[in-house]
Amino acid sequence: MSTTQDQSAAPPAAAATRSVREATFELLREQGMTTMFGNPGSTELPFLADFPAGFRYVLGLQEAVVVGMADGFAQASGRPAFVNLHTAPGVGNAMGAIFNAQANKSPLVITAGQQARAMMTLQANLTNRDAARMPHPLVKWSYEPPRAQDVPHALARAVHAATLPPQGPVFVSIPMDDWEAEADEDLTRNATARSVSGRAAGHPAAVRDLAQRIAEAANPVLVAGPDIDAAGAWDLAVELAERARLPVWASPAPGGGKLGFPEGHPHFQGILPPAIGPLSETLQGHDLIVVVGASVFAYYPNIPGPLLPDGAALVAVTNDPDEAARAPMGDAIVADVKLTLERLLADLPDCDRPSPESRPPAQEPPESDPISASTAMAALAGVMPDDGILVIEAPSSTLAARNQLRLSRPGSYYFGAGGGLGFGLAAAVGVQLAQPRRPVVCVVGEGSAQYAIQAFWSAAAYDVPLTVLVLRNEEYAILKWFAGLEQVQGAPGLDLPALDVAAVAEGYGVRGRRAERSGDLTSALREALASPKPELVEVRVAPGMALG
Ligand SMILES: Cc1ncc(C[n+]2csc(CCOP(=O)(O)OP(=O)(O)O)c2C)c(N)n1
């Protein structure tokens, strides 16, 4: 037997192999998804093992907060965000927040751990027995890969599915023993490097026709929706309104997580009421209603009436085929809002109709004791920095905030379009993480704050310099207003006496200040905005709705 090695007979050097976990982190790095929101359990620990440098894990203490933070982060960064939840109960806790993310068209790649494959059929503890079905109607795609080697490809598919229009959350369940398995190099390498673009322009003839209809209409109006901001089409919407001399309404608040138009602009008229009858009454007199970047319409509550004012036609531009299909009236162009507005402006003939009248400036609210929520919003308007961002979940004060602040820059406003409470406080932390250089103010009702109260801990733990303004009116004011509308008397559970949010926030590590008068509120807000740490200001406000 020869003692010298015969090089030609040696087996080829084994190709470098990677684990499914290593391949997944490579994919996430490649896709720019290096911030991860999660709440871990034993089924997720194998994924988090040897957490690689260059990644950031943001811990939320309850899954509604985890998904809410990711939602705010995705919307404010314009990038998909990665979420890791704890098998079935973690997904269960997150469900309301996933519903909100769907309404917000927020691109979230939500993953959850699962029992080891060998233990699933015998249904060992923590098995999610039908993982893909669990979040099903709330996500664009829900999946549990059949083999460990498919995990990186499934996650790549999840990223593209979440990001293609209309954007939204997707879900992948991953058995805990998949992470150490050997990755399929060819599949991983190919799936990791793909880029997929779904932005498509509207049919040229349809866009040309719309331009012509705008030019020929006697009294057209623009309804601006949240996808204008999401598409980066803010300036184009302004150009359209100015060139075609259109008055502009914001699409109804429940459906709009963002602004579509500067609310201090002279053409801006206000926010459309969300009920069928009042909405068409508001648009009375217009013969062409052009809706851009919104559904037609996010109606609520049920106040019947005609869908359109007499003699009016409607055309909607939306990136969402489902929005186009389910609208009960009007025509629709399904396309990217920005590309379509560019084309529309190129096709738009000159219009010589007069410019619309401007609405009056915000009124200074009358004095009262306690101060009204409108007065609190006027105080906030007085100190809000030009580049400030408002995240709001204060149901009875949303209209007052919009009217007093009249925010006029893109990316300045986030509101939970789904209406599930718990978005505000959590999303505000995510928005501030995504926009560290812009001051973020979260205005939240003391009732709403409870649905994501643990977000205070994440804000403190990660030094997120957020300002939270809690409106303390000691009741569910909006529900009392709804009770009036629905002619409901004697409903229990609408009062919130002695709920001390400032004291609770202190327990999570966020300093609280209390204000009673408008002057105190102004100075407390100034100090909070100047602080490099999260700060809370709680102000006592009068009960009831604040509209102006
Ligand atoms: C998850 C969830 N649960 C319950 C509701 C119903 N709801 C809508 S508004 C509201 C009250 C909010 O109270 P608060 O934040 O104090 O605001 P206010 O109405 O006083 O302005 C409730 C409970 C909801 N929208 N979402």
Coordinates of C-alpha atoms and ligand atoms in Angstrom, one line a residue:
M1 CA 0.0 0.0 0.0
S2 CA 1.4 3.3 -1.0
T3 CA 2.0 5.8 1.7
T4 CA 2.1 8.8 -0.6
Q5 CA -1.2 10.4 -1.3
D6 CA -2.5 10.2 -4.9
Q7 CA -3.9 13.7 -5.4
S8 CA -5.9 12.7 -8.5
A9 CA -7.8 10.1 -6.6
A10 CA -8.8 12.3 -3.7
P11 CA -12.4 13.2 -3.5
P12 CA -13.2 16.8 -4.5
A13 CA -13.1 19.4 -1.7
A14 CA -16.6 19.5 -0.2
A15 CA -18.5 22.6 -1.3
A16 CA -18.9 25.0 1.6
T17 CA -22.3 24.3 3.3
R18 CA -24.4 26.6 5.3
S19 CA -27.3 26.0 7.7
V20 CA -30.8 27.1 6.9
R21 CA -30.3 29.7 9.6
E22 CA -27.1 31.1 8.0
A23 CA -28.8 31.2 4.6
T24 CA -31.8 33.0 6.1
F25 CA -29.7 35.7 7.7
E26 CA -27.9 36.1 4.4
L27 CA -31.2 36.6 2.6
L28 CA -32.4 39.1 5.2
R29 CA -29.1 41.0 4.9
E30 CA -29.4 41.0 1.1
Q31 CA -33.0 42.3 1.3
G32 CA -31.9 45.1 3.8
M33 CA -34.1 43.6 6.6
T34 CA -31.6 43.9 9.4
T35 CA -34.1 45.1 12.1
M36 CA -36.2 42.3 13.5
F37 CA -39.2 42.7 15.8
G38 CA -40.0 39.8 18.1
N39 CA -41.0 38.1 21.3
P40 CA -39.1 34.8 21.7
G41 CA -40.0 31.5 23.1
S42 CA -38.4 28.1 23.1
T43 CA -39.5 27.4 19.6
E44 CA -37.7 30.5 18.3
L45 CA -34.4 30.2 20.2
P46 CA -32.7 28.0 17.5
F47 CA -33.3 30.7 15.0
L48 CA -31.9 33.4 17.3
A49 CA -28.8 31.4 18.3
D50 CA -25.5 33.1 17.6
F51 CA -27.4 36.3 16.6
P52 CA -25.2 37.7 13.9
A53 CA -23.5 41.1 14.0
G54 CA -25.2 43.8 12.0
F55 CA -28.7 42.7 13.0
R56 CA -30.9 44.5 15.5
Y57 CA -33.5 42.6 17.6
V58 CA -36.3 44.9 19.0
L59 CA -38.1 43.1 21.8
G60 CA -41.7 43.8 22.4
L61 CA -43.3 42.5 25.6
Q62 CA -46.6 41.4 24.0
E63 CA -47.1 40.4 20.4
A64 CA -49.6 43.1 19.6
V65 CA -46.8 45.5 20.4
V66 CA -44.2 43.5 18.3
V67 CA -46.4 43.7 15.2
G68 CA -47.5 47.3 15.8
M69 CA -43.9 48.4 16.1
A70 CA -43.0 46.6 12.9
D71 CA -46.0 48.1 11.1
G72 CA -44.9 51.6 12.0
F73 CA -41.3 50.8 11.1
A74 CA -42.3 49.4 7.7
Q75 CA -44.5 52.3 6.8
A76 CA -42.1 55.0 7.9
S77 CA -39.0 53.3 6.3
G78 CA -40.8 52.3 3.1
R79 CA -39.2 48.8 3.5
P80 CA -40.6 45.4 4.5
A81 CA -40.1 44.6 8.2
F82 CA -39.3 41.2 9.7
V83 CA -41.3 39.9 12.6
N84 CA -40.6 36.7 14.7
L85 CA -43.4 35.5 17.0
H86 CA -43.9 32.5 19.3
T87 CA -45.8 29.7 17.7
A88 CA -49.6 29.6 18.0
P89 CA -50.2 31.8 21.2
G90 CA -47.8 34.4 19.9
V91 CA -49.7 34.6 16.6
G92 CA -53.0 34.6 18.5
N93 CA -51.9 37.6 20.5
A94 CA -50.8 39.4 17.4
M95 CA -54.0 38.9 15.4
G96 CA -55.5 42.3 15.9
A97 CA -52.3 44.0 15.0
I98 CA -52.0 41.8 11.8
F99 CA -55.5 43.0 10.9
N100 CA -54.4 46.6 11.3
A101 CA -51.2 45.9 9.2
Q102 CA -53.4 44.5 6.4
A103 CA -55.6 47.7 6.5
N104 CA -52.5 49.8 6.5
K105 CA -51.0 47.9 3.5
S106 CA -47.9 47.4 5.6
P107 CA -45.3 45.0 4.1
L108 CA -44.6 42.7 7.1
V109 CA -42.9 39.3 6.8
I110 CA -44.3 37.6 9.9
T111 CA -42.6 34.4 11.0
A112 CA -43.4 32.1 13.9
G113 CA -41.7 29.2 15.4
Q114 CA -43.3 25.7 15.3
Q115 CA -42.7 22.4 17.1
A116 CA -39.9 20.2 15.7
R117 CA -41.1 18.3 12.6
A118 CA -40.8 14.9 14.3
M119 CA -43.1 16.1 17.1
M120 CA -45.8 17.8 15.1
T121 CA -47.9 14.8 14.2
L122 CA -48.1 13.5 17.8
Q123 CA -49.0 17.1 18.7
A124 CA -46.3 17.8 21.3
N125 CA -46.8 20.8 23.4
L126 CA -46.6 24.1 21.5
T127 CA -47.5 22.5 18.1
N128 CA -49.4 25.0 16.0
R129 CA -51.7 22.3 14.6
D130 CA -52.8 24.4 11.5
A131 CA -50.2 27.1 11.4
A132 CA -50.8 28.3 7.9
R133 CA -54.6 28.6 8.4
M134 CA -54.4 30.6 11.6
P135 CA -53.8 34.1 10.3
H136 CA -55.3 33.3 6.9
P137 CA -57.8 36.0 6.1
L138 CA -55.5 38.7 7.4
V139 CA -52.4 38.0 5.3
K140 CA -51.6 37.9 1.6
W141 CA -49.9 34.6 1.8
S142 CA -49.6 32.0 4.6
Y143 CA -47.3 29.0 4.5
E144 CA -45.4 26.3 6.3
P145 CA -42.6 25.0 4.1
P146 CA -42.7 21.2 3.5
R147 CA -38.9 20.8 3.9
A148 CA -36.3 22.6 6.0
Q149 CA -34.4 23.3 2.8
D150 CA -37.3 25.3 1.5
V151 CA -37.3 27.8 4.4
P152 CA -34.9 30.4 2.7
H153 CA -36.9 30.2 -0.5
A154 CA -40.2 30.5 1.3
L155 CA -38.9 33.6 3.1
A156 CA -37.7 35.1 -0.2
R157 CA -41.1 34.5 -1.6
A158 CA -42.7 36.0 1.5
V159 CA -40.6 39.2 1.1
H160 CA -41.7 39.6 -2.5
A161 CA -45.3 38.8 -1.8
A162 CA -45.4 41.3 1.1
T163 CA -43.8 44.0 -1.1
L164 CA -45.7 43.6 -4.4
P165 CA -48.7 45.9 -4.6
P166 CA -50.9 46.1 -2.8
Q167 CA -48.4 45.6 0.0
G168 CA -49.4 43.7 3.1
P169 CA -48.5 41.2 5.8
V170 CA -47.5 37.6 5.0
F171 CA -46.9 34.7 7.3
V172 CA -44.4 31.8 7.4
S173 CA -44.4 29.1 10.1
I174 CA -41.0 27.4 10.7
P175 CA -40.4 24.2 12.6
M176 CA -37.7 24.7 15.2
D177 CA -35.4 22.0 14.0
D178 CA -35.2 23.4 10.5
W179 CA -32.6 26.0 11.4
E180 CA -29.7 23.6 11.8
A181 CA -30.5 21.6 8.6
E182 CA -28.2 22.0 5.6
A183 CA -29.4 24.6 3.1
D184 CA -29.8 23.8 -0.5
E185 CA -27.0 26.1 -1.9
D186 CA -28.3 26.4 -5.5
L187 CA -31.8 27.2 -4.4
T188 CA -30.7 29.6 -1.7
R189 CA -28.2 31.4 -3.9
N190 CA -30.7 32.0 -6.6
A191 CA -33.7 32.9 -4.4
T192 CA -31.7 35.3 -2.2
A193 CA -30.4 37.6 -5.0
R194 CA -33.7 38.2 -6.8
S195 CA -35.3 41.5 -7.1
V196 CA -39.0 41.8 -8.1
S197 CA -40.7 45.0 -9.1
G198 CA -44.5 45.2 -9.2
R199 CA -44.9 48.9 -10.0
A200 CA -47.0 49.2 -13.2
A201 CA -48.4 52.2 -15.0
G202 CA -52.1 52.5 -15.9
H203 CA -53.3 51.7 -19.4
P204 CA -52.3 54.7 -21.5
A205 CA -55.8 55.1 -23.1
A206 CA -57.5 55.0 -19.7
V207 CA -55.2 57.6 -18.3
R208 CA -55.6 59.8 -21.4
D209 CA -59.3 59.5 -21.0
L210 CA -59.2 60.5 -17.4
A211 CA -57.0 63.6 -18.2
Q212 CA -59.6 64.6 -20.8
R213 CA -62.5 64.1 -18.4
I214 CA -60.8 66.3 -15.8
A215 CA -60.2 69.0 -18.3
E216 CA -63.8 68.9 -19.6
A217 CA -65.6 68.6 -16.3
A218 CA -67.5 71.6 -15.1
N219 CA -66.6 71.1 -11.4
P220 CA -64.2 68.3 -10.7
V221 CA -62.9 67.4 -7.3
L222 CA -59.9 65.4 -6.1
V223 CA -60.2 62.9 -3.2
A224 CA -56.7 62.2 -2.0
G225 CA -55.9 58.9 -0.2
P226 CA -53.1 57.4 1.8
D227 CA -51.4 55.6 -1.1
I228 CA -50.3 58.9 -2.6
D229 CA -47.9 59.3 0.3
A230 CA -47.0 55.6 0.3
A231 CA -46.2 55.8 -3.4
G232 CA -44.0 58.9 -3.1
A233 CA -46.5 60.9 -5.2
W234 CA -47.1 63.8 -2.8
D235 CA -45.7 66.5 -5.1
L236 CA -47.6 65.1 -8.1
A237 CA -50.9 65.2 -6.3
V238 CA -50.3 68.9 -5.5
E239 CA -49.3 69.6 -9.1
L240 CA -52.5 67.9 -10.3
A241 CA -54.7 69.9 -7.9
E242 CA -53.0 73.2 -8.9
R243 CA -52.9 72.6 -12.7
A244 CA -56.5 71.4 -12.9
R245 CA -57.6 73.9 -10.1
L246 CA -59.2 71.1 -8.1
P247 CA -60.5 71.4 -4.6
V248 CA -59.2 68.5 -2.6
W249 CA -60.8 66.4 0.1
A250 CA -59.0 63.8 2.2
S251 CA -60.4 60.3 1.9
P252 CA -62.4 59.3 5.0
A253 CA -60.3 58.9 8.1
P254 CA -61.0 55.2 8.9
G255 CA -59.5 54.0 5.7
G256 CA -56.5 56.3 5.7
G257 CA -53.4 55.5 7.6
K258 CA -51.5 58.4 5.9
L259 CA -52.3 61.8 4.4
G260 CA -52.6 62.1 0.7
F261 CA -52.3 65.9 0.4
P262 CA -50.9 68.8 2.4
E263 CA -53.7 69.9 4.8
G264 CA -52.5 73.5 5.0
H265 CA -52.7 73.9 1.1
P266 CA -55.1 76.5 -0.1
H267 CA -57.0 73.9 -2.2
F268 CA -57.5 71.6 0.8
Q269 CA -61.1 71.5 2.0
G270 CA -61.2 68.9 4.8
I271 CA -61.7 65.3 5.5
L272 CA -64.7 63.5 4.0
P273 CA -67.2 62.0 6.4
P274 CA -67.1 58.2 6.2
A275 CA -70.8 57.4 6.0
I276 CA -72.5 57.0 2.7
G277 CA -75.2 59.7 3.0
P278 CA -73.0 62.5 4.5
L279 CA -70.1 61.7 2.1
S280 CA -72.1 62.1 -1.1
E281 CA -73.8 65.2 0.4
T282 CA -70.4 66.7 1.0
L283 CA -69.4 66.2 -2.6
Q284 CA -72.7 67.7 -3.9
G285 CA -72.3 69.9 -6.9
H286 CA -69.3 68.1 -8.4
D287 CA -69.7 66.4 -11.7
L288 CA -66.4 64.4 -11.6
I289 CA -64.9 62.9 -8.5
V290 CA -61.3 61.7 -9.0
V291 CA -60.2 59.4 -6.1
V292 CA -56.4 58.8 -6.0
G293 CA -54.8 56.3 -3.7
A294 CA -57.8 55.3 -1.6
S295 CA -60.6 52.7 -1.6
V296 CA -64.1 53.8 -2.6
F297 CA -64.8 54.3 0.3
A298 CA -63.9 53.2 3.8
Y299 CA -67.5 53.6 5.0
Y300 CA -68.6 53.6 8.6
P301 CA -71.1 54.0 10.3
N302 CA -74.2 53.0 8.3
I303 CA -75.9 56.2 7.4
P304 CA -77.7 55.5 4.2
G305 CA -77.9 57.8 1.2
P306 CA -77.1 57.9 -2.5
L307 CA -73.6 56.6 -3.3
L308 CA -72.9 59.6 -5.6
P309 CA -74.3 63.1 -5.7
D310 CA -76.8 63.7 -8.5
G311 CA -75.0 63.9 -11.9
A312 CA -71.6 62.9 -10.6
A313 CA -69.2 60.4 -12.1
L314 CA -66.3 58.9 -10.3
V315 CA -62.9 57.5 -11.4
A316 CA -60.5 55.9 -8.9
V317 CA -56.8 55.3 -9.3
T318 CA -55.7 52.5 -7.0
N319 CA -52.8 50.0 -6.7
D320 CA -55.2 47.4 -5.4
P321 CA -57.2 45.2 -7.7
D322 CA -59.5 44.3 -4.9
E323 CA -60.3 47.9 -4.1
A324 CA -61.1 48.4 -7.7
A325 CA -63.3 45.3 -7.9
R326 CA -65.3 45.9 -4.7
A327 CA -66.1 49.6 -5.2
P328 CA -69.9 49.9 -5.6
M329 CA -69.7 52.7 -8.1
G330 CA -67.4 54.5 -10.6
D331 CA -64.6 53.5 -12.9
A332 CA -61.2 52.5 -11.7
I333 CA -57.6 52.3 -13.1
V334 CA -55.5 49.7 -11.3
A335 CA -51.9 51.0 -11.3
D336 CA -49.1 52.5 -9.4
V337 CA -50.3 55.9 -8.1
K338 CA -47.0 57.7 -8.8
L339 CA -46.5 56.4 -12.4
T340 CA -50.1 57.1 -13.2
L341 CA -50.1 60.6 -11.9
E342 CA -46.9 61.3 -13.9
R343 CA -48.7 60.1 -17.1
L344 CA -51.9 61.9 -16.2
L345 CA -50.0 65.2 -15.8
A346 CA -48.3 64.7 -19.1
D347 CA -51.7 64.2 -20.8
L348 CA -53.6 66.9 -18.9
P349 CA -54.7 69.8 -21.1
D350 CA -54.5 73.3 -19.7
C351 CA -57.5 74.1 -17.5
D352 CA -58.7 77.7 -17.1
R353 CA -61.4 77.3 -14.5
P354 CA -61.0 79.4 -11.3
S355 CA -59.1 78.1 -8.3
P356 CA -61.2 76.8 -5.5
E357 CA -61.9 78.8 -2.4
S358 CA -59.7 78.1 0.7
R359 CA -61.2 76.9 3.9
P360 CA -60.9 79.2 7.0
P361 CA -57.8 78.8 9.2
A362 CA -58.2 76.7 12.3
Q363 CA -60.2 78.5 15.1
E364 CA -58.8 79.0 18.5
P365 CA -61.0 76.8 20.7
P366 CA -62.9 78.5 23.5
E367 CA -61.5 78.2 27.1
S368 CA -62.9 75.6 29.4
D369 CA -62.0 73.8 32.6
P370 CA -60.7 71.2 32.0
I371 CA -59.4 72.3 28.7
S372 CA -61.0 70.7 25.6
A373 CA -59.1 68.2 23.5
S374 CA -59.2 70.9 20.7
T375 CA -57.3 73.2 23.0
A376 CA -54.8 70.5 23.7
M377 CA -54.4 70.0 19.9
A378 CA -54.0 73.7 19.4
A379 CA -51.2 73.7 22.0
L380 CA -49.5 70.8 20.2
A381 CA -49.8 72.7 16.9
G382 CA -48.0 75.6 18.5
V383 CA -44.9 73.5 19.3
M384 CA -45.0 70.8 16.6
P385 CA -41.7 71.1 14.7
D386 CA -42.0 71.5 10.9
D387 CA -40.6 68.1 10.3
G388 CA -42.6 66.5 13.1
I389 CA -44.5 63.3 12.6
L390 CA -47.9 62.6 14.3
V391 CA -49.0 59.1 15.1
I392 CA -52.5 59.3 16.5
E393 CA -54.9 56.9 18.2
A394 CA -57.3 59.2 20.1
P395 CA -60.7 58.4 18.5
S396 CA -62.7 61.4 19.8
S397 CA -59.9 63.9 18.9
T398 CA -58.7 62.8 15.5
L399 CA -60.6 65.4 13.6
A400 CA -59.5 68.2 16.0
A401 CA -55.8 67.1 15.6
R402 CA -56.1 67.1 11.8
N403 CA -57.8 70.5 11.8
Q404 CA -55.5 72.2 14.3
L405 CA -52.2 70.7 13.0
R406 CA -52.9 70.8 9.3
L407 CA -49.8 68.7 8.6
S408 CA -48.3 69.5 5.2
R409 CA -45.3 67.3 4.7
P410 CA -45.2 63.8 3.3
G411 CA -44.6 61.0 5.9
S412 CA -46.0 63.1 8.7
Y413 CA -49.0 61.2 9.8
Y414 CA -49.8 57.6 10.8
F415 CA -53.2 56.3 11.9
G416 CA -54.4 52.8 12.2
A417 CA -56.6 52.3 9.1
G418 CA -58.1 49.1 10.5
G419 CA -59.5 50.7 13.6
G420 CA -58.2 48.1 16.0
L421 CA -56.8 49.8 19.0
G422 CA -53.2 49.1 20.0
F423 CA -51.7 50.4 16.8
G424 CA -50.8 53.9 18.0
L425 CA -48.4 53.6 20.8
A426 CA -46.6 50.6 19.3
A427 CA -46.4 52.0 15.8
A428 CA -45.1 55.3 17.1
V429 CA -42.0 53.4 18.5
G430 CA -41.5 51.8 15.1
V431 CA -41.9 55.1 13.2
Q432 CA -39.4 56.8 15.5
L433 CA -36.9 53.9 15.0
A434 CA -37.3 54.2 11.2
Q435 CA -37.1 58.0 11.3
P436 CA -34.5 58.8 14.1
R437 CA -34.0 62.4 12.9
R438 CA -37.6 63.5 12.8
P439 CA -39.4 64.3 16.0
V440 CA -42.3 61.8 16.5
V441 CA -45.4 62.7 18.7
C442 CA -47.9 60.0 19.6
V443 CA -51.3 61.4 20.6
V444 CA -53.2 58.7 22.3
G445 CA -56.4 58.4 24.4
E446 CA -55.9 56.9 27.8
G447 CA -58.2 54.1 26.8
S448 CA -56.4 53.3 23.5
A449 CA -53.0 53.3 25.3
Q450 CA -54.0 50.2 27.2
Y451 CA -54.0 48.0 24.1
A452 CA -50.3 48.4 23.6
I453 CA -49.2 49.7 26.9
Q454 CA -46.0 47.5 26.9
A455 CA -44.7 49.7 24.1
F456 CA -43.5 52.1 26.8
W457 CA -40.9 49.4 27.8
S458 CA -39.5 49.1 24.2
A459 CA -39.4 52.9 23.9
A460 CA -37.3 53.1 27.1
A461 CA -35.2 50.0 26.5
Y462 CA -34.1 51.2 23.0
D463 CA -33.8 54.9 23.9
V464 CA -36.5 55.9 21.4
P465 CA -36.9 59.7 21.8
L466 CA -40.6 59.6 21.3
T467 CA -43.1 62.1 22.8
V468 CA -46.4 60.6 23.9
L469 CA -49.3 62.9 24.6
V470 CA -52.0 61.1 26.5
L471 CA -55.5 62.7 26.4
R472 CA -57.2 61.8 29.7
N473 CA -60.9 62.4 29.4
E474 CA -61.8 59.5 31.8
E475 CA -64.2 57.8 29.3
Y476 CA -64.5 56.0 26.0
A477 CA -65.7 59.3 24.5
I478 CA -66.1 58.0 20.9
L479 CA -68.3 55.1 22.1
K480 CA -70.6 57.5 24.0
W481 CA -70.9 59.4 20.7
F482 CA -71.7 56.2 18.8
A483 CA -74.2 55.3 21.5
G484 CA -76.0 58.5 20.6
L485 CA -75.9 57.8 16.9
E486 CA -77.1 54.2 17.4
Q487 CA -79.8 55.3 19.9
V488 CA -78.3 53.1 22.5
Q489 CA -79.0 54.0 26.1
G490 CA -77.7 52.6 29.3
A491 CA -74.7 50.7 27.9
P492 CA -72.2 49.8 30.6
G493 CA -68.4 50.0 30.3
L494 CA -68.0 53.4 28.8
D495 CA -66.3 55.2 31.7
L496 CA -62.6 55.0 32.7
P497 CA -62.2 56.6 36.1
A498 CA -58.8 56.7 37.8
L499 CA -56.7 55.4 35.0
D500 CA -53.2 56.8 35.6
V501 CA -51.2 56.2 32.4
A502 CA -48.3 58.4 33.6
A503 CA -47.8 56.1 36.6
V504 CA -48.0 53.0 34.5
A505 CA -45.5 54.4 32.0
E506 CA -43.1 55.2 34.9
G507 CA -43.2 51.5 35.7
Y508 CA -42.0 50.7 32.2
G509 CA -39.2 53.3 32.5
V510 CA -40.7 56.4 30.8
R511 CA -40.9 59.6 32.7
G512 CA -44.4 61.1 32.9
R513 CA -45.4 64.8 33.3
R514 CA -48.9 66.0 34.0
A515 CA -50.5 69.1 32.6
E516 CA -53.8 70.8 33.3
R517 CA -53.8 74.2 31.6
S518 CA -52.9 75.1 28.1
G519 CA -49.7 76.9 29.1
D520 CA -48.4 74.0 31.2
L521 CA -49.1 71.7 28.3
T522 CA -47.1 73.9 25.9
S523 CA -44.1 73.9 28.2
A524 CA -44.4 70.2 29.0
L525 CA -44.5 69.4 25.3
R526 CA -41.5 71.6 24.6
E527 CA -39.4 69.9 27.2
A528 CA -40.5 66.4 26.1
L529 CA -39.7 67.2 22.4
A530 CA -36.2 68.5 23.4
S531 CA -35.4 65.3 25.4
P532 CA -33.3 62.5 23.9
K533 CA -35.4 60.0 25.8
P534 CA -39.0 58.8 25.5
E535 CA -41.3 61.2 27.4
L536 CA -44.9 61.2 28.3
V537 CA -47.2 64.2 28.9
E538 CA -50.6 63.4 30.3
V539 CA -53.2 66.2 30.0
R540 CA -56.6 66.2 31.6
V541 CA -59.2 67.1 28.9
A542 CA -63.0 67.6 28.9
P543 CA -65.2 64.6 28.0
G544 CA -67.0 64.4 24.6
M545 CA -66.0 64.7 21.0
A546 CA -63.5 67.3 19.7
L547 CA -64.2 68.1 16.1
G548 CA -62.5 71.3 15.3
Ligands
LIG1 C1 -59.0 46.2 19.8 C2 -60.2 47.1 19.9 N1 -61.0 46.9 21.0 C3 -62.1 47.8 21.1 C4 -62.3 48.8 20.3 C5 -63.6 49.6 20.4 N2 -63.2 51.0 20.7 C6 -63.2 52.0 19.7 S1 -62.8 53.5 20.3 C7 -62.7 52.9 21.9 C8 -62.5 53.9 23.0 C9 -61.1 54.5 23.0 O1 -61.0 55.3 24.2 P1 -59.9 56.4 24.3 O2 -58.6 56.0 23.7 O3 -59.9 56.8 25.7 O4 -60.4 57.6 23.4 P2 -61.7 58.5 23.3 O5 -62.8 57.7 22.7 O6 -62.0 58.9 24.8 O7 -61.3 59.6 22.5 C10 -63.0 51.5 22.0 C11 -62.9 50.7 23.2 C12 -61.4 48.9 19.2 N3 -61.6 49.8 18.2 N4 -60.4 48.1 19.0

